[in-house]
Amino acid sequence: MRVVSLVPSLTEAVAVSAPEMLVGATDWCTHPADLDVPRIGGTKNPDIPAVIALRPDLVIANEEENREPDLAALRAAGVEVLVTEVRDLEQAFGELRRVLVAGCGLAPPAWLDEAREAWSSVEPLDEPGPSGAVVPIWRRPWMVLGRDTFAGDLLARLGVRHAYAGHSERYPRIPLEELRASGARLAVLPDEPYRFTAEDGPEAFPDMAAALVSGRHLTWYGPSLAEAPAVLSAALRAALRRAGRAPCAPPPPPSP
């Protein structure tokens, strides 16, 4: 079977489970580190003729990461397209099984069971404050996690309630002044889609503990899920310790 993946998470899932099946992936597909397949452009702008030329039996995509006009063009060319939807962890497990077992005809991989076990035994942090955390995913303009997101569900399972979980939008644009006044005492800063670093991000939230986290572990649904609880928990706890705020400690009193 010949599979082209338009989603980095799913690329890794197929490449780890059955590398011989994968015949094409996007420029953003960075894992496994030794991935060596033809590249067919970005998730939002794939080279459709290049995908068709690879003669795939199946193209795997995601309703959020890929554009419907591109998927429609592939279908019009006679290519079978499997589109996933992932809004929380349980849905991710279900969609991974659909892709790998129903779509690719594989037996459920061992790493999928390992990921389920890792998340079933996770020890959540104590709530880091009344309003929890802000979770920017972009700056210029500032955008944060809102309602109904996979990353937000992972954080909730880790004991972190993000301040905009009840927002009407999934990725709202929020002015920095409002983020700073949200009452959150933790800023969770992933390294994708925007690459926040120690020098680019924490300075915007001087009154919050800043946790720099792996975007692959926070936003990808694939083999990384098996290690994500430990990796993310360690980063969150370390940020709170550096700020002198134990996970169960109350917010510091206001300055006189």
Short mmCIF file of C-alpha atoms in Angstrom, two decimals:
data_model
loop_
_atom_site.label_atom_id
_atom_site.label_comp_id
_atom_site.label_asym_id
_atom_site.label_seq_id
_atom_site.Cartn_x
_atom_site.Cartn_y
_atom_site.Cartn_z
CA MET A 1 0.00 0.00 0.00
CA ARG A 2 1.19 3.52 -0.85
CA VAL A 3 0.34 6.30 1.61
CA VAL A 4 0.93 10.06 1.40
CA SER A 5 0.50 12.03 4.61
CA LEU A 6 -0.41 15.71 4.74
CA VAL A 7 -0.21 15.85 8.56
CA PRO A 8 3.03 15.71 10.58
CA SER A 9 1.43 13.74 13.43
CA LEU A 10 0.03 11.13 11.07
CA THR A 11 3.27 10.98 9.09
CA GLU A 12 5.09 9.94 12.24
CA ALA A 13 2.34 7.47 13.14
CA VAL A 14 2.62 5.68 9.78
CA ALA A 15 6.42 5.94 9.55
CA VAL A 16 6.90 4.35 12.97
CA SER A 17 4.25 1.67 12.39
CA ALA A 18 4.90 0.69 8.75
CA PRO A 19 7.66 2.81 7.16
CA GLU A 20 7.48 0.94 3.85
CA MET A 21 3.97 2.30 3.26
CA LEU A 22 4.86 5.99 3.38
CA VAL A 23 5.71 7.38 -0.06
CA GLY A 24 5.25 11.12 0.51
CA ALA A 25 4.97 13.73 3.25
CA THR A 26 4.90 17.49 3.73
CA ASP A 27 7.85 19.79 4.30
CA TRP A 28 6.69 20.15 7.93
CA CYS A 29 6.89 16.42 8.65
CA THR A 30 10.01 16.34 10.82
CA HIS A 31 9.61 13.00 12.61
CA PRO A 32 11.00 10.40 12.65
CA ALA A 33 14.27 12.28 12.43
CA ASP A 34 15.55 9.98 9.67
CA LEU A 35 12.41 10.29 7.54
CA ASP A 36 13.45 10.00 3.89
CA VAL A 37 10.48 10.30 1.55
CA PRO A 38 9.55 12.71 -1.27
CA ARG A 39 8.26 16.07 -0.02
CA ILE A 40 5.12 17.52 -1.52
CA GLY A 41 4.95 21.07 -0.07
CA GLY A 42 3.25 22.40 3.02
CA THR A 43 0.15 21.35 4.89
CA LYS A 44 -1.73 24.39 3.60
CA ASN A 45 -0.25 24.42 0.10
CA PRO A 46 0.58 20.89 -1.04
CA ASP A 47 1.71 20.31 -4.60
CA ILE A 48 -1.35 18.43 -5.82
CA PRO A 49 0.20 17.17 -9.10
CA ALA A 50 3.19 15.91 -7.11
CA VAL A 51 0.91 14.01 -4.75
CA ILE A 52 -0.99 12.45 -7.66
CA ALA A 53 2.29 11.50 -9.37
CA LEU A 54 3.23 9.41 -6.33
CA ARG A 55 0.22 7.15 -7.13
CA PRO A 56 -1.00 6.88 -3.55
CA ASP A 57 -3.61 4.35 -2.53
CA LEU A 58 -4.49 6.66 0.35
CA VAL A 59 -3.86 10.27 1.34
CA ILE A 60 -4.33 11.03 5.03
CA ALA A 61 -5.32 14.53 6.09
CA ASN A 62 -6.88 16.53 8.91
CA GLU A 63 -9.87 18.88 8.79
CA GLU A 64 -8.00 21.60 10.68
CA GLU A 65 -4.52 21.36 9.20
CA ASN A 66 -5.43 20.90 5.53
CA ARG A 67 -7.63 22.90 3.17
CA GLU A 68 -10.79 21.41 1.70
CA PRO A 69 -10.09 22.70 -1.87
CA ASP A 70 -6.83 20.70 -1.93
CA LEU A 71 -8.57 17.57 -0.65
CA ALA A 72 -11.36 18.04 -3.20
CA ALA A 73 -8.79 18.28 -6.00
CA LEU A 74 -7.25 14.98 -4.91
CA ARG A 75 -10.64 13.29 -4.80
CA ALA A 76 -11.48 14.66 -8.25
CA ALA A 77 -8.31 12.98 -9.52
CA GLY A 78 -9.51 9.65 -8.15
CA VAL A 79 -7.37 9.62 -5.03
CA GLU A 80 -8.86 8.21 -1.83
CA VAL A 81 -8.57 10.75 1.01
CA LEU A 82 -9.10 9.95 4.69
CA VAL A 83 -9.76 13.09 6.74
CA THR A 84 -9.35 13.04 10.52
CA GLU A 85 -10.85 15.27 13.19
CA VAL A 86 -9.06 15.56 16.53
CA ARG A 87 -10.45 17.76 19.30
CA ASP A 88 -9.47 15.74 22.38
CA LEU A 89 -7.33 12.79 23.46
CA GLU A 90 -10.00 10.10 23.15
CA GLN A 91 -10.85 11.27 19.66
CA ALA A 92 -7.14 11.20 18.80
CA PHE A 93 -6.88 7.56 19.87
CA GLY A 94 -9.95 6.69 17.82
CA GLU A 95 -8.73 8.51 14.73
CA LEU A 96 -5.26 6.94 14.96
CA ARG A 97 -6.86 3.53 15.03
CA ARG A 98 -9.05 4.48 12.05
CA VAL A 99 -6.02 5.64 10.04
CA LEU A 100 -3.70 2.76 10.89
CA VAL A 101 -6.10 -0.17 11.17
CA ALA A 102 -9.07 0.69 8.93
CA GLY A 103 -7.16 2.93 6.50
CA CYS A 104 -3.80 1.20 6.23
CA GLY A 105 -4.81 -2.33 7.16
CA LEU A 106 -2.32 -2.63 10.02
CA ALA A 107 -2.61 -4.31 13.38
CA PRO A 108 -2.89 -1.78 16.24
CA PRO A 109 0.71 -0.72 16.98
CA ALA A 110 2.23 -1.29 20.43
CA TRP A 111 2.92 2.42 20.86
CA LEU A 112 -0.81 3.16 20.75
CA ASP A 113 -1.39 0.94 23.79
CA GLU A 114 1.63 2.51 25.49
CA ALA A 115 0.17 5.97 24.90
CA ARG A 116 -3.18 4.96 26.38
CA GLU A 117 -1.48 3.55 29.44
CA ALA A 118 0.69 6.66 29.89
CA TRP A 119 -2.33 8.95 29.87
CA SER A 120 -4.50 6.68 32.02
CA SER A 121 -1.90 6.81 34.80
CA VAL A 122 -1.04 10.52 34.57
CA GLU A 123 -0.72 12.41 37.85
CA PRO A 124 -2.17 15.91 37.32
CA LEU A 125 -0.64 19.02 38.77
CA ASP A 126 -2.60 20.90 41.38
CA GLU A 127 -4.50 23.76 39.74
CA PRO A 128 -1.99 26.64 39.30
CA GLY A 129 -4.36 29.44 40.26
CA PRO A 130 -8.01 30.47 39.82
CA SER A 131 -7.64 31.20 36.13
CA GLY A 132 -4.99 28.58 35.40
CA ALA A 133 -2.89 29.37 32.37
CA VAL A 134 -2.75 31.30 29.15
CA VAL A 135 -1.50 29.26 26.19
CA PRO A 136 -0.33 31.44 23.29
CA ILE A 137 0.18 29.73 19.95
CA TRP A 138 1.14 32.87 17.99
CA ARG A 139 2.24 36.44 18.48
CA ARG A 140 1.89 39.48 16.23
CA PRO A 141 -1.06 39.11 16.68
CA TRP A 142 -1.36 37.20 19.92
CA MET A 143 -3.50 34.07 19.56
CA VAL A 144 -4.23 31.57 22.32
CA LEU A 145 -5.93 28.25 22.87
CA GLY A 146 -9.67 28.67 23.22
CA ARG A 147 -12.46 26.10 23.39
CA ASP A 148 -12.51 22.55 22.11
CA THR A 149 -8.83 21.94 21.30
CA PHE A 150 -6.69 18.83 21.52
CA ALA A 151 -3.89 20.71 23.30
CA GLY A 152 -6.35 22.18 25.76
CA ASP A 153 -7.64 18.70 26.59
CA LEU A 154 -4.10 17.44 27.22
CA LEU A 155 -3.41 20.35 29.56
CA ALA A 156 -6.66 19.73 31.43
CA ARG A 157 -5.66 16.10 31.95
CA LEU A 158 -2.34 17.36 33.33
CA GLY A 159 -4.16 19.56 35.82
CA VAL A 160 -3.87 22.89 33.97
CA ARG A 161 -7.09 24.74 33.15
CA HIS A 162 -6.42 27.41 30.56
CA ALA A 163 -8.07 30.78 30.94
CA TYR A 164 -9.85 30.84 27.56
CA ALA A 165 -11.26 27.30 27.54
CA GLY A 166 -14.76 28.78 27.50
CA HIS A 167 -14.15 31.27 24.70
CA SER A 168 -16.51 31.11 21.72
CA GLU A 169 -13.56 30.66 19.33
CA ARG A 170 -11.08 27.82 19.21
CA TYR A 171 -8.05 30.07 18.64
CA PRO A 172 -9.06 33.60 19.61
CA ARG A 173 -6.96 36.70 19.09
CA ILE A 174 -6.52 38.31 22.49
CA PRO A 175 -4.64 41.61 23.10
CA LEU A 176 -1.55 41.16 25.24
CA GLU A 177 -2.91 43.57 27.86
CA GLU A 178 -5.95 41.33 28.31
CA LEU A 179 -3.79 38.21 28.59
CA ARG A 180 -1.73 39.87 31.29
CA ALA A 181 -4.88 40.88 33.17
CA SER A 182 -6.54 37.45 32.89
CA GLY A 183 -5.53 36.38 36.39
CA ALA A 184 -3.54 33.43 35.06
CA ARG A 185 -0.32 32.67 36.86
CA LEU A 186 1.16 30.38 34.24
CA ALA A 187 2.01 31.03 30.58
CA VAL A 188 2.45 27.82 28.57
CA LEU A 189 4.61 28.60 25.53
CA PRO A 190 5.01 25.82 22.93
CA ASP A 191 7.68 25.84 20.23
CA GLU A 192 5.10 25.41 17.45
CA PRO A 193 3.27 26.66 15.50
CA TYR A 194 5.04 29.82 16.71
CA ARG A 195 8.50 29.01 18.00
CA PHE A 196 8.53 30.52 21.47
CA THR A 197 11.97 30.46 23.13
CA ALA A 198 13.53 31.66 26.38
CA GLU A 199 14.32 34.93 24.60
CA ASP A 200 11.03 35.29 22.73
CA GLY A 201 7.86 34.91 24.77
CA PRO A 202 8.42 34.84 28.55
CA GLU A 203 9.25 38.56 28.64
CA ALA A 204 5.67 39.30 27.56
CA PHE A 205 4.33 37.76 30.79
CA PRO A 206 6.55 39.13 33.56
CA ASP A 207 4.08 38.30 36.35
CA MET A 208 3.53 34.68 35.30
CA ALA A 209 5.57 31.53 35.52
CA ALA A 210 6.60 30.68 31.94
CA ALA A 211 6.68 27.05 30.81
CA LEU A 212 8.45 26.48 27.50
CA VAL A 213 7.07 23.18 26.20
CA SER A 214 7.52 20.91 23.22
CA GLY A 215 4.87 21.60 20.62
CA ARG A 216 5.24 18.06 19.35
CA HIS A 217 4.23 16.71 22.75
CA LEU A 218 1.43 19.26 23.24
CA THR A 219 -0.16 19.31 19.79
CA TRP A 220 0.85 16.12 17.93
CA TYR A 221 -1.23 12.95 18.09
CA GLY A 222 0.97 9.98 17.31
CA PRO A 223 3.85 8.05 18.90
CA SER A 224 4.84 11.15 20.89
CA LEU A 225 1.69 10.66 22.98
CA ALA A 226 3.40 7.84 24.88
CA GLU A 227 6.00 10.18 26.38
CA ALA A 228 3.98 13.39 26.35
CA PRO A 229 2.57 13.18 29.93
CA ALA A 230 6.03 12.88 31.48
CA VAL A 231 7.65 15.48 29.21
CA LEU A 232 4.91 18.07 29.63
CA SER A 233 4.49 17.52 33.37
CA ALA A 234 8.22 17.98 33.91
CA ALA A 235 8.23 21.25 31.95
CA LEU A 236 5.21 22.63 33.81
CA ARG A 237 6.53 21.70 37.25
CA ALA A 238 9.95 23.12 36.46
CA ALA A 239 8.44 26.44 35.37
CA LEU A 240 6.46 26.75 38.60
CA ARG A 241 9.52 25.86 40.69
CA ARG A 242 11.67 28.44 38.88
CA ALA A 243 9.07 31.07 39.61
CA GLY A 244 9.08 30.09 43.27
CA ARG A 245 5.50 28.86 43.04
CA ALA A 246 4.83 25.30 44.04
CA PRO A 247 1.94 23.87 42.00
CA CYS A 248 -0.34 23.99 45.07
CA ALA A 249 0.79 27.37 46.38
CA PRO A 250 -1.61 30.35 46.25
CA PRO A 251 -0.75 33.37 44.08
CA PRO A 252 1.69 35.82 45.70
CA PRO A 253 0.15 38.87 47.39
CA PRO A 254 -0.04 42.05 45.31
CA SER A 255 2.85 44.49 45.57
CA PRO A 256 2.25 47.35 48.00
#
